[in-house]
XYZ file of C-alpha atoms in Angstrom:
151
model
C -0.009 -0.118 0.012
C 1.285 3.592 -1.024
C 1.240 6.212 1.607
C -1.290 9.038 0.893
C 0.079 12.296 0.033
C -0.884 15.275 2.332
C -3.035 16.552 -0.040
C -4.986 13.250 -0.003
C -4.880 13.128 4.022
C -6.369 16.533 3.888
C -9.310 16.057 1.408
C -10.228 12.807 3.501
C -10.373 14.608 6.788
C -12.498 17.157 5.175
C -14.842 14.722 3.568
C -14.992 12.208 6.596
C -13.718 13.976 9.309
C -10.460 13.531 11.366
C -9.936 9.727 11.874
C -10.483 8.721 15.473
C -7.533 6.421 17.280
C -8.903 3.495 18.766
C -12.666 4.316 18.055
C -14.095 1.084 20.066
C -12.191 1.731 22.808
C -13.453 5.377 23.124
C -16.918 4.258 22.396
C -16.661 1.851 25.513
C -14.969 4.209 27.729
C -17.532 7.257 26.721
C -15.249 9.133 24.515
C -12.025 8.451 26.463
C -9.085 5.867 26.533
C -8.751 2.885 29.165
C -5.439 4.156 29.975
C -7.023 7.369 31.609
C -9.782 5.719 33.606
C -9.582 5.292 37.234
C -13.074 4.308 37.985
C -15.651 2.592 35.529
C -19.160 1.719 36.477
C -21.564 -0.104 34.388
C -25.201 1.498 33.977
C -26.362 -1.024 36.776
C -24.092 0.051 39.044
C -24.857 3.591 38.760
C -28.539 3.041 38.950
C -28.057 1.158 42.203
C -27.296 4.277 44.659
C -25.652 1.911 47.489
C -22.799 2.795 44.943
C -22.590 6.386 45.603
C -19.998 5.761 48.434
C -17.235 4.249 46.135
C -17.957 7.231 43.796
C -17.468 9.612 46.775
C -14.332 7.942 47.532
C -12.790 8.064 44.083
C -13.553 11.780 43.471
C -12.376 12.823 47.056
C -9.086 10.717 46.001
C -8.800 12.628 42.652
C -10.185 16.043 42.732
C -8.672 16.870 39.424
C -10.046 14.190 37.397
C -13.222 14.489 35.205
C -16.612 12.240 35.448
C -18.279 11.349 32.462
C -21.796 10.174 32.472
C -24.083 8.098 30.048
C -26.598 10.295 29.166
C -29.149 7.461 28.346
C -29.550 6.872 32.062
C -32.425 8.385 33.583
C -32.042 11.915 35.215
C -33.291 10.810 38.344
C -30.589 8.105 38.620
C -27.730 10.592 37.510
C -28.975 13.018 39.885
C -27.405 11.947 43.158
C -23.750 11.788 41.194
C -24.439 15.102 39.621
C -25.002 16.802 42.737
C -21.675 15.059 44.557
C -19.412 16.089 41.721
C -20.906 19.662 41.708
C -20.100 19.621 45.801
C -16.705 18.456 45.147
C -16.002 20.659 42.288
C -15.381 17.973 40.234
C -15.690 18.875 36.387
C -18.578 16.438 34.819
C -19.448 15.640 31.414
C -23.017 13.728 30.200
C -22.646 12.124 26.767
C -25.667 11.352 24.989
C -24.466 10.126 21.609
C -26.179 6.874 20.164
C -23.167 5.219 19.750
C -22.833 4.741 23.884
C -24.557 1.741 25.017
C -28.153 1.484 26.851
C -27.400 -2.098 28.349
C -27.334 -2.619 32.013
C -23.694 -3.988 31.412
C -22.583 -1.007 29.136
C -20.580 1.817 31.164
C -22.607 4.401 32.892
C -20.169 6.558 34.320
C -16.389 6.869 34.179
C -13.987 8.824 36.180
C -10.833 10.148 33.976
C -7.763 11.880 34.343
C -6.707 14.106 31.523
C -3.365 12.229 30.792
C -2.706 8.093 31.279
C -2.574 6.698 34.421
C -2.750 3.105 33.639
C -4.819 2.327 36.820
C -5.660 -1.272 37.520
C -8.207 -2.398 38.355
C -10.684 -0.043 37.273
C -13.892 -1.778 37.464
C -16.279 -0.944 40.644
C -16.617 -4.281 41.732
C -13.011 -4.997 41.940
C -11.635 -1.719 42.885
C -14.091 -1.270 45.737
C -15.280 -4.591 46.550
C -16.414 -3.710 50.285
C -18.407 -0.747 49.074
C -20.040 -2.265 46.013
C -23.623 -3.122 46.729
C -23.923 -6.736 47.685
C -25.648 -8.737 45.196
C -28.835 -10.205 46.746
C -28.781 -13.941 47.138
C -32.247 -15.445 46.796
C -33.257 -17.304 50.020
C -34.418 -20.717 49.300
C -37.649 -21.670 51.082
C -37.704 -25.391 52.466
C -40.268 -27.108 50.607
C -43.311 -29.322 52.025
C -40.902 -32.361 52.837
C -38.412 -29.780 54.441
C -41.146 -28.586 57.151
C -42.017 -32.372 57.852
C -38.744 -32.998 58.267
C -38.230 -30.147 60.663
C -41.199 -31.000 62.931
């Protein structure tokens, strides 16, 4: 393959827009790169307000980071996070582009730095296992045989 001339590159950029670096990664992390992410919360984790404590810990530890929110989440679920970010004077952005996911497993909130920090882990459940909301285990009710054996 031959290298495109600067004129061809300029024309391509004018017609199709500037090419993005790692577009799938940026789409997944709400417009930023994985190497800049400090905390990533799924939509299901954002909607569960018991995870707010872990979010507060993260932005208190890193007040210079930015919060990026998935705008497809209901305003009532985003409200507490916006309020806390405002109280801590942390910059935040709400992204509503159609490329950002709507499923519970897609990212709903990202805390990111301006430059690469390469932190690991970034997932809420792994980074704050004690503060993450416990998953409710279904309680098993004894059947009729269990009732007979216990009497």
